[in-house]
């Protein structure tokens, strides 16, 4: 189908008496028809992305934009009396929890944009990340039935189904292919589990709680299910095209393991080669070594996956056996290399009855990469120090990025149009925006007007979605990301209270009216995270209703934060809050989305914040807090109670957790948070994320930004400078680096 045929059919489309859902299905189907002639298989060397999560967001607008028909579709619908915004009712595809899944989506987008053959593989969950609502300030979760409106952007490939064997039952993996549209059309293939009820459970939910044995088994099944389906397919296709000379398998395939969840793929490839094609074990390992690459996403110990050997043996005996042989193989290699006992232990793949997935990945992968400079350094110096000593050449850094197509062109067409005026050609070469003169008064005032427009839109959106009216002229600070103690939403809550008390005491006469926005989901079994949500909602309730402060300070925790909400928030905010404990946020990508849209960062020297201020200037952002080195130096002797004794203002805010200022209805959330800060818990020391340590500097940084905002031109110049220096954080740059340094695949 040609473009004019597509547009003609669209013009002929009957819209009367059709609801949004019907229109959505019909337009999407038409677009699929239009793109199908360009969506062709590819048989040359390609890269494969294995990820247990893909946080795609809403595909409708993005796909129309990528197909180059967004404007025409909008006009055609307008003529029919249909506002294109009605499709905002379409659910996000939220088959992911947060940054890791969103990164996978940005990478696929950039590869297609650069015409790099990259194929995604994952799971087609029936229910995505839960839908969140607040009732009386508490998070309430509902299943995310994202398929309720159908899935017009996928094609079921029944005939390419495969059977996956577990010791106790078989499962059919049915592929669903989604086009990833850019300069070329790549494919995201998600497998759905079918067969018995037991089988279908495997692709029912994203991340089932894995704190029970049953949960753990289901998680293992999920990991093996999609890894084995993908590997089985790649091997079959290779054999069909090239025969069984498997030494050439890595010439055609470079597989990127997005964290450890798909590490089962390594064992599955070795199992197939040795069991089904009689390749010798060490040859099979050699082939695997040339095929796989591993990206680490976190150094939090609870996220480095370990599986109980006996548990795995029970459901996947052959896979367990491969890991065991891999350990012997590695053990011999380490002896030859002269590793000490303790080094071999640190690198061990199977030890004390547990399989350590990250170590298996590091041993086999050709390359191991972190996702920001500081994170890659920590991997080399700490987490994988022993492996780095013996295999230094494996280690690389690939600083994350985000796709400017969704995170700038789609969500901020106004700023994009301004860039068109001052940096023609930037859409295909983003570096061009660096040439924009941020001190030019005309440019600056256009930027100020764009920010005002986007803020107005955001406030309008919040009014519609949350039923909350916010002051028109306000400065917007936003902290949007998964809820986790290390991300320190609690520290922001304390900072807000400090500002609130100071306002009441008349200490901040020049404070510019401000809104603090939060967006976050708490994992359903994460008790403290849920307590923090309730606490912030209680603060919002107090602050927003206090007649003494409500013109100056507001707090809103938006419900059901997701990609589509993020698109509004990053475009309409002035300040991006990125305040993780130094050393713990591997990279962050939310920070990059805000930067691209002209927000300044109030943040710690952590993750990609460090590189952000390197590109955009420390003087154009508000950096505060302890560095990794400082924290290392004080970690052993840090006692938050010393701070609480001396700093009465800190004490006043922390004690609101227990002094009756706020109510958690006898649920114990707040007193437990209080104890986590003052006493610690069996598994950690008091205030192990250094909330109280960094709080005073945080408040100062927030107030400094606030005072500078009073000078609109000065502040906006800083904000614009951030936006015009954000091209490094385009995932196009990241993907070009992966393609050149890891996958060795070319543009086609
Ligand atoms: C970008 C994004 C994230 C990651 O945010 P961080 O601030 O990097 O943790 C999480 N969730 C959604 C919906 C996103 O769009």
Short mmCIF file of C-alpha atoms in Angstrom, two decimals, residues 295-504:
data_model
loop_
_atom_site.label_atom_id
_atom_site.label_comp_id
_atom_site.label_asym_id
_atom_site.label_seq_id
_atom_site.Cartn_x
_atom_site.Cartn_y
_atom_site.Cartn_z
CA UNK A 295 24.49 -5.43 30.32
CA UNK A 296 24.39 -4.96 34.06
CA UNK A 297 21.73 -2.57 35.35
CA UNK A 298 22.15 -2.41 39.07
CA UNK A 299 24.57 -3.09 41.86
CA UNK A 300 21.87 -3.46 44.51
CA UNK A 301 22.63 -6.91 45.95
CA UNK A 302 18.98 -7.97 46.05
CA UNK A 303 18.80 -7.52 42.27
CA UNK A 304 21.75 -9.78 41.40
CA UNK A 305 19.81 -12.95 40.70
CA UNK A 306 20.72 -16.26 42.31
CA UNK A 307 18.73 -19.45 41.78
CA UNK A 308 18.65 -22.42 44.06
CA UNK A 309 20.39 -25.26 42.21
CA UNK A 310 18.04 -27.97 43.37
CA UNK A 311 15.01 -25.90 42.50
CA UNK A 312 16.26 -25.39 38.95
CA UNK A 313 17.24 -29.04 38.69
CA UNK A 314 13.68 -30.03 39.55
CA UNK A 315 12.09 -28.14 36.67
CA UNK A 316 14.97 -27.89 34.17
CA UNK A 317 17.48 -30.67 34.91
CA UNK A 318 19.45 -30.28 31.68
CA UNK A 319 19.80 -26.53 32.16
CA UNK A 320 20.96 -26.98 35.75
CA UNK A 321 23.52 -29.49 34.50
CA UNK A 322 24.84 -27.03 31.93
CA UNK A 323 25.45 -24.43 34.63
CA UNK A 324 27.29 -27.03 36.69
CA UNK A 325 29.54 -28.02 33.79
CA UNK A 326 30.08 -24.36 33.00
CA UNK A 327 31.34 -23.93 36.55
CA UNK A 328 33.84 -26.80 36.13
CA UNK A 329 34.94 -25.42 32.80
CA UNK A 330 35.41 -21.94 34.25
CA UNK A 331 37.12 -23.35 37.34
CA UNK A 332 39.78 -25.03 35.18
CA UNK A 333 40.27 -21.85 33.18
CA UNK A 334 40.68 -19.78 36.35
CA UNK A 335 43.26 -22.18 37.72
CA UNK A 336 45.25 -21.87 34.52
CA UNK A 337 45.04 -18.10 34.73
CA UNK A 338 46.42 -18.25 38.27
CA UNK A 339 43.35 -16.95 40.12
CA UNK A 340 43.45 -17.21 43.89
CA UNK A 341 40.85 -19.25 45.73
CA UNK A 342 39.04 -16.14 46.85
CA UNK A 343 39.00 -14.71 43.33
CA UNK A 344 37.57 -17.95 41.94
CA UNK A 345 34.94 -17.87 44.65
CA UNK A 346 33.95 -14.34 43.75
CA UNK A 347 33.56 -15.33 40.11
CA UNK A 348 31.87 -18.67 40.85
CA UNK A 349 28.86 -19.61 38.76
CA UNK A 350 27.60 -22.43 40.96
CA UNK A 351 28.48 -22.21 44.61
CA UNK A 352 26.90 -23.34 47.88
CA UNK A 353 23.96 -24.79 46.01
CA UNK A 354 23.19 -21.55 44.21
CA UNK A 355 23.53 -20.47 40.61
CA UNK A 356 24.75 -16.91 40.28
CA UNK A 357 23.35 -15.59 37.05
CA UNK A 358 25.47 -12.43 36.84
CA UNK A 359 28.66 -14.46 37.21
CA UNK A 360 27.53 -16.88 34.50
CA UNK A 361 26.88 -13.89 32.25
CA UNK A 362 30.24 -12.27 32.99
CA UNK A 363 32.12 -15.52 32.36
CA UNK A 364 30.48 -16.27 29.02
CA UNK A 365 29.79 -12.83 27.56
CA UNK A 366 32.19 -11.29 25.05
CA UNK A 367 31.47 -7.90 26.56
CA UNK A 368 30.10 -6.73 29.88
CA UNK A 369 28.86 -3.19 30.11
CA UNK A 370 27.53 -0.78 32.67
CA UNK A 371 25.09 1.97 31.74
CA UNK A 372 26.90 5.16 32.81
CA UNK A 373 30.58 5.96 33.42
CA UNK A 374 30.36 5.85 37.21
CA UNK A 375 28.39 2.61 37.11
CA UNK A 376 30.84 0.91 34.74
CA UNK A 377 33.68 2.00 37.02
CA UNK A 378 31.94 0.53 40.06
CA UNK A 379 31.47 -2.75 38.19
CA UNK A 380 35.21 -2.89 37.47
CA UNK A 381 36.33 -1.78 40.90
CA UNK A 382 33.84 -3.61 43.07
CA UNK A 383 31.05 -5.84 41.81
CA UNK A 384 33.11 -7.74 39.20
CA UNK A 385 36.60 -6.74 40.36
CA UNK A 386 38.01 -10.26 40.14
CA UNK A 387 36.68 -10.82 36.62
CA UNK A 388 37.99 -7.41 35.58
CA UNK A 389 41.45 -8.42 36.70
CA UNK A 390 41.52 -11.49 34.45
CA UNK A 391 39.32 -10.32 31.59
CA UNK A 392 39.85 -6.55 31.42
CA UNK A 393 39.03 -6.40 27.70
CA UNK A 394 35.47 -7.57 28.25
CA UNK A 395 34.50 -4.49 30.18
CA UNK A 396 32.94 -1.49 28.49
CA UNK A 397 30.72 1.45 29.24
CA UNK A 398 27.64 2.35 27.27
CA UNK A 399 25.96 5.37 28.82
CA UNK A 400 22.20 5.06 28.41
CA UNK A 401 20.11 7.34 26.27
CA UNK A 402 16.46 8.00 25.44
CA UNK A 403 14.85 8.34 22.05
CA UNK A 404 14.32 11.97 21.14
CA UNK A 405 11.47 10.90 18.87
CA UNK A 406 9.18 9.97 21.75
CA UNK A 407 10.78 12.12 24.43
CA UNK A 408 11.05 15.35 22.48
CA UNK A 409 9.39 15.30 19.05
CA UNK A 410 6.27 13.47 20.18
CA UNK A 411 5.83 14.93 23.66
CA UNK A 412 7.03 18.45 22.90
CA UNK A 413 6.25 19.42 19.33
CA UNK A 414 6.52 23.08 20.36
CA UNK A 415 10.14 22.85 21.46
CA UNK A 416 10.87 20.68 18.43
CA UNK A 417 9.41 23.35 16.14
CA UNK A 418 11.58 25.94 17.84
CA UNK A 419 14.64 23.77 17.18
CA UNK A 420 13.54 23.53 13.55
CA UNK A 421 13.70 27.32 13.36
CA UNK A 422 17.16 27.67 14.89
CA UNK A 423 18.88 24.39 14.09
CA UNK A 424 17.54 23.10 10.79
CA UNK A 425 18.31 19.43 10.23
CA UNK A 426 18.53 18.61 13.94
CA UNK A 427 15.91 15.85 13.62
CA UNK A 428 18.39 13.60 11.87
CA UNK A 429 21.50 15.09 13.47
CA UNK A 430 20.66 16.14 16.98
CA UNK A 431 24.07 17.60 17.70
CA UNK A 432 23.02 20.59 15.62
CA UNK A 433 20.97 22.00 18.51
CA UNK A 434 24.21 22.79 20.30
CA UNK A 435 24.66 25.68 17.89
CA UNK A 436 21.60 27.47 19.24
CA UNK A 437 22.62 30.65 21.04
CA UNK A 438 20.91 30.41 24.41
CA UNK A 439 21.74 34.01 25.28
CA UNK A 440 19.93 35.38 22.23
CA UNK A 441 16.92 37.23 23.67
CA UNK A 442 14.57 36.24 20.87
CA UNK A 443 15.45 32.56 21.23
CA UNK A 444 15.21 32.75 24.99
CA UNK A 445 11.77 34.31 24.98
CA UNK A 446 10.48 31.76 22.52
CA UNK A 447 11.76 29.08 24.85
CA UNK A 448 10.09 30.71 27.85
CA UNK A 449 6.81 30.77 25.91
CA UNK A 450 7.17 27.08 24.97
CA UNK A 451 7.76 26.13 28.61
CA UNK A 452 4.70 28.14 29.67
CA UNK A 453 2.55 26.35 27.08
CA UNK A 454 3.75 22.92 28.13
CA UNK A 455 3.27 23.74 31.79
CA UNK A 456 -0.26 24.90 31.14
CA UNK A 457 -0.97 21.65 29.33
CA UNK A 458 0.47 19.67 32.20
CA UNK A 459 -1.59 21.51 34.81
CA UNK A 460 -4.70 21.03 32.69
CA UNK A 461 -3.94 17.31 32.40
CA UNK A 462 -3.53 17.06 36.17
CA UNK A 463 -6.82 18.87 36.67
CA UNK A 464 -8.57 16.35 34.42
CA UNK A 465 -6.88 13.25 35.78
CA UNK A 466 -6.52 14.05 39.47
CA UNK A 467 -9.21 16.66 39.97
CA UNK A 468 -6.67 19.06 41.45
CA UNK A 469 -6.47 22.72 40.53
CA UNK A 470 -2.96 24.18 40.75
CA UNK A 471 -1.84 27.82 40.71
CA UNK A 472 -1.23 29.04 37.16
CA UNK A 473 2.02 30.81 37.88
CA UNK A 474 4.19 28.31 39.66
CA UNK A 475 7.53 26.59 39.45
CA UNK A 476 7.21 22.82 38.91
CA UNK A 477 9.61 20.38 40.59
CA UNK A 478 9.09 16.73 39.60
CA UNK A 479 10.27 13.42 40.93
CA UNK A 480 8.92 10.60 38.77
CA UNK A 481 10.40 7.09 38.91
CA UNK A 482 9.74 3.74 40.58
CA UNK A 483 9.35 4.07 44.32
CA UNK A 484 12.50 2.85 46.04
CA UNK A 485 14.35 3.83 49.18
CA UNK A 486 17.59 4.43 47.27
CA UNK A 487 15.85 6.92 44.97
CA UNK A 488 14.98 8.85 48.15
CA UNK A 489 11.48 10.14 47.55
CA UNK A 490 11.41 10.23 51.36
CA UNK A 491 14.21 12.81 51.36
CA UNK A 492 12.14 14.99 49.02
CA UNK A 493 9.20 14.62 51.38
CA UNK A 494 11.34 15.83 54.29
CA UNK A 495 12.69 18.71 52.21
CA UNK A 496 9.15 19.81 51.38
CA UNK A 497 8.25 19.76 55.05
CA UNK A 498 11.30 21.85 55.89
CA UNK A 499 10.20 24.40 53.30
CA UNK A 500 6.62 24.25 54.59
CA UNK A 501 7.65 24.93 58.19
CA UNK A 502 9.95 27.74 57.08
CA UNK A 503 7.13 29.30 55.07
CA UNK A 504 4.86 29.14 58.08
#
